[in-house]
mmCIF file with all atom_site columns, C-alpha atoms in Angstrom:
data_model
loop_
_atom_site.group_PDB
_atom_site.id
_atom_site.type_symbol
_atom_site.label_atom_id
_atom_site.label_alt_id
_atom_site.label_comp_id
_atom_site.label_asym_id
_atom_site.label_entity_id
_atom_site.label_seq_id
_atom_site.pdbx_PDB_ins_code
_atom_site.Cartn_x
_atom_site.Cartn_y
_atom_site.Cartn_z
_atom_site.occupancy
_atom_site.B_iso_or_equiv
_atom_site.pdbx_formal_charge
_atom_site.auth_seq_id
_atom_site.auth_comp_id
_atom_site.auth_asym_id
_atom_site.auth_atom_id
_atom_site.pdbx_PDB_model_num
ATOM 1  C CA . MET A 1 1  ? 17.512  4.233   -15.856 1.00 0.00 ? 149 MET A CA 1
ATOM 2  C CA . ALA A 1 2  ? 13.788  4.969   -15.986 1.00 0.00 ? 150 ALA A CA 1
ATOM 3  C CA . ASP A 1 3  ? 12.495  8.058   -17.690 1.00 0.00 ? 151 ASP A CA 1
ATOM 4  C CA . THR A 1 4  ? 11.877  10.891  -15.270 1.00 0.00 ? 152 THR A CA 1
ATOM 5  C CA . THR A 1 5  ? 9.969   14.148  -15.277 1.00 0.00 ? 153 THR A CA 1
ATOM 6  C CA . ARG A 1 6  ? 11.003  17.051  -13.125 1.00 0.00 ? 154 ARG A CA 1
ATOM 7  C CA . ILE A 1 7  ? 8.167   18.651  -11.131 1.00 0.00 ? 155 ILE A CA 1
ATOM 8  C CA . THR A 1 8  ? 7.927   21.136  -8.307  1.00 0.00 ? 156 THR A CA 1
ATOM 9  C CA . VAL A 1 9  ? 6.245   20.036  -5.100  1.00 0.00 ? 157 VAL A CA 1
ATOM 10 C CA . THR A 1 10 ? 5.569   22.271  -2.124  1.00 0.00 ? 158 THR A CA 1
ATOM 11 C CA . LEU A 1 11 ? 5.999   20.595  1.266   1.00 0.00 ? 159 LEU A CA 1
ATOM 12 C CA . PRO A 1 12 ? 5.930   21.926  4.818   1.00 0.00 ? 160 PRO A CA 1
ATOM 13 C CA . THR A 1 13 ? 9.397   23.023  5.959   1.00 0.00 ? 161 THR A CA 1
ATOM 14 C CA . GLU A 1 14 ? 9.301   20.684  8.964   1.00 0.00 ? 162 GLU A CA 1
ATOM 15 C CA . LEU A 1 15 ? 8.550   17.710  6.714   1.00 0.00 ? 163 LEU A CA 1
ATOM 16 C CA . VAL A 1 16 ? 11.469  18.519  4.407   1.00 0.00 ? 164 VAL A CA 1
ATOM 17 C CA . ALA A 1 17 ? 13.786  18.809  7.405   1.00 0.00 ? 165 ALA A CA 1
ATOM 18 C CA . ALA A 1 18 ? 12.618  15.435  8.724   1.00 0.00 ? 166 ALA A CA 1
ATOM 19 C CA . LEU A 1 19 ? 13.084  13.819  5.311   1.00 0.00 ? 167 LEU A CA 1
ATOM 20 C CA . LYS A 1 20 ? 16.618  15.209  5.044   1.00 0.00 ? 168 LYS A CA 1
ATOM 21 C CA . GLU A 1 21 ? 17.414  13.613  8.410   1.00 0.00 ? 169 GLU A CA 1
ATOM 22 C CA . LEU A 1 22 ? 16.287  10.252  7.019   1.00 0.00 ? 170 LEU A CA 1
ATOM 23 C CA . THR A 1 23 ? 17.972  10.347  3.637   1.00 0.00 ? 171 THR A CA 1
ATOM 24 C CA . ASP A 1 24 ? 20.325  12.249  1.378   1.00 0.00 ? 172 ASP A CA 1
ATOM 25 C CA . ASP A 1 25 ? 18.016  11.352  -1.544  1.00 0.00 ? 173 ASP A CA 1
ATOM 26 C CA . VAL A 1 26 ? 14.707  13.053  -0.744  1.00 0.00 ? 174 VAL A CA 1
ATOM 27 C CA . SER A 1 27 ? 13.555  12.712  -4.354  1.00 0.00 ? 175 SER A CA 1
ATOM 28 C CA . GLY A 1 28 ? 14.195  8.955   -4.324  1.00 0.00 ? 176 GLY A CA 1
ATOM 29 C CA . TYR A 1 29 ? 12.492  8.603   -0.962  1.00 0.00 ? 177 TYR A CA 1
ATOM 30 C CA . VAL A 1 30 ? 9.392   10.479  -2.155  1.00 0.00 ? 178 VAL A CA 1
ATOM 31 C CA . THR A 1 31 ? 9.394   8.462   -5.400  1.00 0.00 ? 179 THR A CA 1
ATOM 32 C CA . GLU A 1 32 ? 9.460   5.131   -3.547  1.00 0.00 ? 180 GLU A CA 1
ATOM 33 C CA . THR A 1 33 ? 6.793   6.288   -1.104  1.00 0.00 ? 181 THR A CA 1
ATOM 34 C CA . ALA A 1 34 ? 4.490   7.384   -3.942  1.00 0.00 ? 182 ALA A CA 1
ATOM 35 C CA . ALA A 1 35 ? 5.093   4.125   -5.841  1.00 0.00 ? 183 ALA A CA 1
ATOM 36 C CA . ARG A 1 36 ? 4.323   2.072   -2.710  1.00 0.00 ? 184 ARG A CA 1
ATOM 37 C CA . GLU A 1 37 ? 1.059   3.969   -2.183  1.00 0.00 ? 185 GLU A CA 1
ATOM 38 C CA . LEU A 1 38 ? 0.036   3.448   -5.813  1.00 0.00 ? 186 LEU A CA 1
ATOM 39 C CA . ARG A 1 39 ? 0.747   -0.301  -5.522  1.00 0.00 ? 187 ARG A CA 1
ATOM 40 C CA . ARG A 1 40 ? -1.267  -0.449  -2.282  1.00 0.00 ? 188 ARG A CA 1
ATOM 41 C CA . ARG A 1 41 ? -4.244  1.216   -3.947  1.00 0.00 ? 189 ARG A CA 1
ATOM 42 C CA . LEU A 1 42 ? -4.080  -1.128  -6.950  1.00 0.00 ? 190 LEU A CA 1
ATOM 43 C CA . VAL A 1 43 ? -3.970  -4.202  -4.707  1.00 0.00 ? 191 VAL A CA 1
ATOM 44 C CA . GLU A 1 44 ? -6.835  -2.826  -2.609  1.00 0.00 ? 192 GLU A CA 1
ATOM 45 C CA . ALA A 1 45 ? -8.942  -2.265  -5.738  1.00 0.00 ? 193 ALA A CA 1
ATOM 46 C CA . ASP A 1 46 ? -8.224  -5.819  -6.922  1.00 0.00 ? 194 ASP A CA 1
ATOM 47 C CA . LEU A 1 47 ? -9.179  -7.258  -3.552  1.00 0.00 ? 195 LEU A CA 1
ATOM 48 C CA . GLN A 1 48 ? -12.412 -5.235  -3.472  1.00 0.00 ? 196 GLN A CA 1
ATOM 49 C CA . ARG A 1 49 ? -13.253 -6.390  -7.006  1.00 0.00 ? 197 ARG A CA 1
ATOM 50 C CA . HIS A 1 50 ? -12.581 -10.026 -6.056  1.00 0.00 ? 198 HIS A CA 1
ATOM 51 C CA . GLN A 1 51 ? -14.752 -9.802  -2.951  1.00 0.00 ? 199 GLN A CA 1
ATOM 52 C CA . GLY A 1 52 ? -17.512 -8.147  -4.958  1.00 0.00 ? 200 GLY A CA 1
ATOM 53 C CA . GLU A 1 53 ? -17.523 -11.143 -7.283  1.00 0.00 ? 201 GLU A CA 1
ATOM 54 C CA . HIS A 1 54 ? -16.893 -13.944 -4.761  1.00 0.00 ? 202 HIS A CA 1
ATOM 55 C CA . GLY A 1 55 ? -17.923 -12.628 -1.340  1.00 0.00 ? 203 GLY A CA 1
ATOM 56 C CA . VAL A 1 56 ? -15.798 -11.346 1.514   1.00 0.00 ? 204 VAL A CA 1
ATOM 57 C CA . PHE A 1 57 ? -12.781 -13.304 2.703   1.00 0.00 ? 205 PHE A CA 1
ATOM 58 C CA . THR A 1 58 ? -13.222 -15.665 5.643   1.00 0.00 ? 206 THR A CA 1
ATOM 59 C CA . GLU A 1 59 ? -11.037 -15.416 8.735   1.00 0.00 ? 207 GLU A CA 1
ATOM 60 C CA . ALA A 1 60 ? -9.329  -18.655 7.657   1.00 0.00 ? 208 ALA A CA 1
ATOM 61 C CA . GLU A 1 61 ? -8.522  -17.211 4.223   1.00 0.00 ? 209 GLU A CA 1
ATOM 62 C CA . LEU A 1 62 ? -7.196  -14.006 5.778   1.00 0.00 ? 210 LEU A CA 1
ATOM 63 C CA . ALA A 1 63 ? -5.052  -15.948 8.276   1.00 0.00 ? 211 ALA A CA 1
ATOM 64 C CA . ASP A 1 64 ? -3.663  -18.103 5.459   1.00 0.00 ? 212 ASP A CA 1
ATOM 65 C CA . ALA A 1 65 ? -2.844  -15.046 3.337   1.00 0.00 ? 213 ALA A CA 1
ATOM 66 C CA . ARG A 1 66 ? -1.147  -13.297 6.259   1.00 0.00 ? 214 ARG A CA 1
ATOM 67 C CA . SER A 1 67 ? 0.973   -16.350 7.028   1.00 0.00 ? 215 SER A CA 1
ATOM 68 C CA . ARG A 1 68 ? 2.019   -16.642 3.378   1.00 0.00 ? 216 ARG A CA 1
ATOM 69 C CA . ILE A 1 69 ? 3.162   -13.019 3.175   1.00 0.00 ? 217 ILE A CA 1
ATOM 70 C CA . GLY A 1 70 ? 4.580   -12.876 6.682   1.00 0.00 ? 218 GLY A CA 1
ATOM 71 C CA . GLY A 1 71 ? 1.887   -10.521 7.911   1.00 0.00 ? 219 GLY A CA 1
ATOM 72 C CA . HIS A 1 72 ? 0.358   -10.319 11.312  1.00 0.00 ? 220 HIS A CA 1
ATOM 73 C CA . THR A 1 73 ? -3.207  -11.046 12.320  1.00 0.00 ? 221 THR A CA 1
ATOM 74 C CA . ARG A 1 74 ? -5.265  -8.050  13.325  1.00 0.00 ? 222 ARG A CA 1
ATOM 75 C CA . ALA A 1 75 ? -7.228  -8.304  16.537  1.00 0.00 ? 223 ALA A CA 1
ATOM 76 C CA . GLY A 1 76 ? -10.909 -7.734  16.023  1.00 0.00 ? 224 GLY A CA 1
ATOM 77 C CA . ALA A 1 77 ? -10.810 -8.192  12.246  1.00 0.00 ? 225 ALA A CA 1
ATOM 78 C CA . SER A 1 78 ? -13.997 -9.801  11.098  1.00 0.00 ? 226 SER A CA 1
ATOM 79 C CA . ALA A 1 79 ? -15.017 -11.121 7.754   1.00 0.00 ? 227 ALA A CA 1
ATOM 80 C CA . GLY A 1 80 ? -17.569 -13.745 6.916   1.00 0.00 ? 228 GLY A CA 1
ATOM 81 C CA . ARG A 1 81 ? -17.982 -15.374 3.567   1.00 0.00 ? 229 ARG A CA 1
ATOM 82 C CA . SER A 1 82 ? -21.343 -14.346 2.175   1.00 0.00 ? 230 SER A CA 1
ATOM 83 C CA . SER A 1 83 ? -21.533 -16.715 -0.775  1.00 0.00 ? 231 SER A CA 1
ATOM 84 C CA . ARG A 1 84 ? -19.278 -18.130 -3.433  1.00 0.00 ? 232 ARG A CA 1
#
């Protein structure tokens, strides 16, 4: 089991009620949600760093990445490769 630290968090009453309808483990749910957001931000920072060094991703690269991870294409997404 991972080390844990007990903290107090204040949430709107309506949000707590909605969370309790979704799960009996609100703490676990909030933990997973926070961890997912942290991972998303780390990946976003890595992608921004990569594009800063190599130029923005082309539509072909984005389509390939989405197909590899089972994602969906976004209508209207535009990205042109500046230079590599």
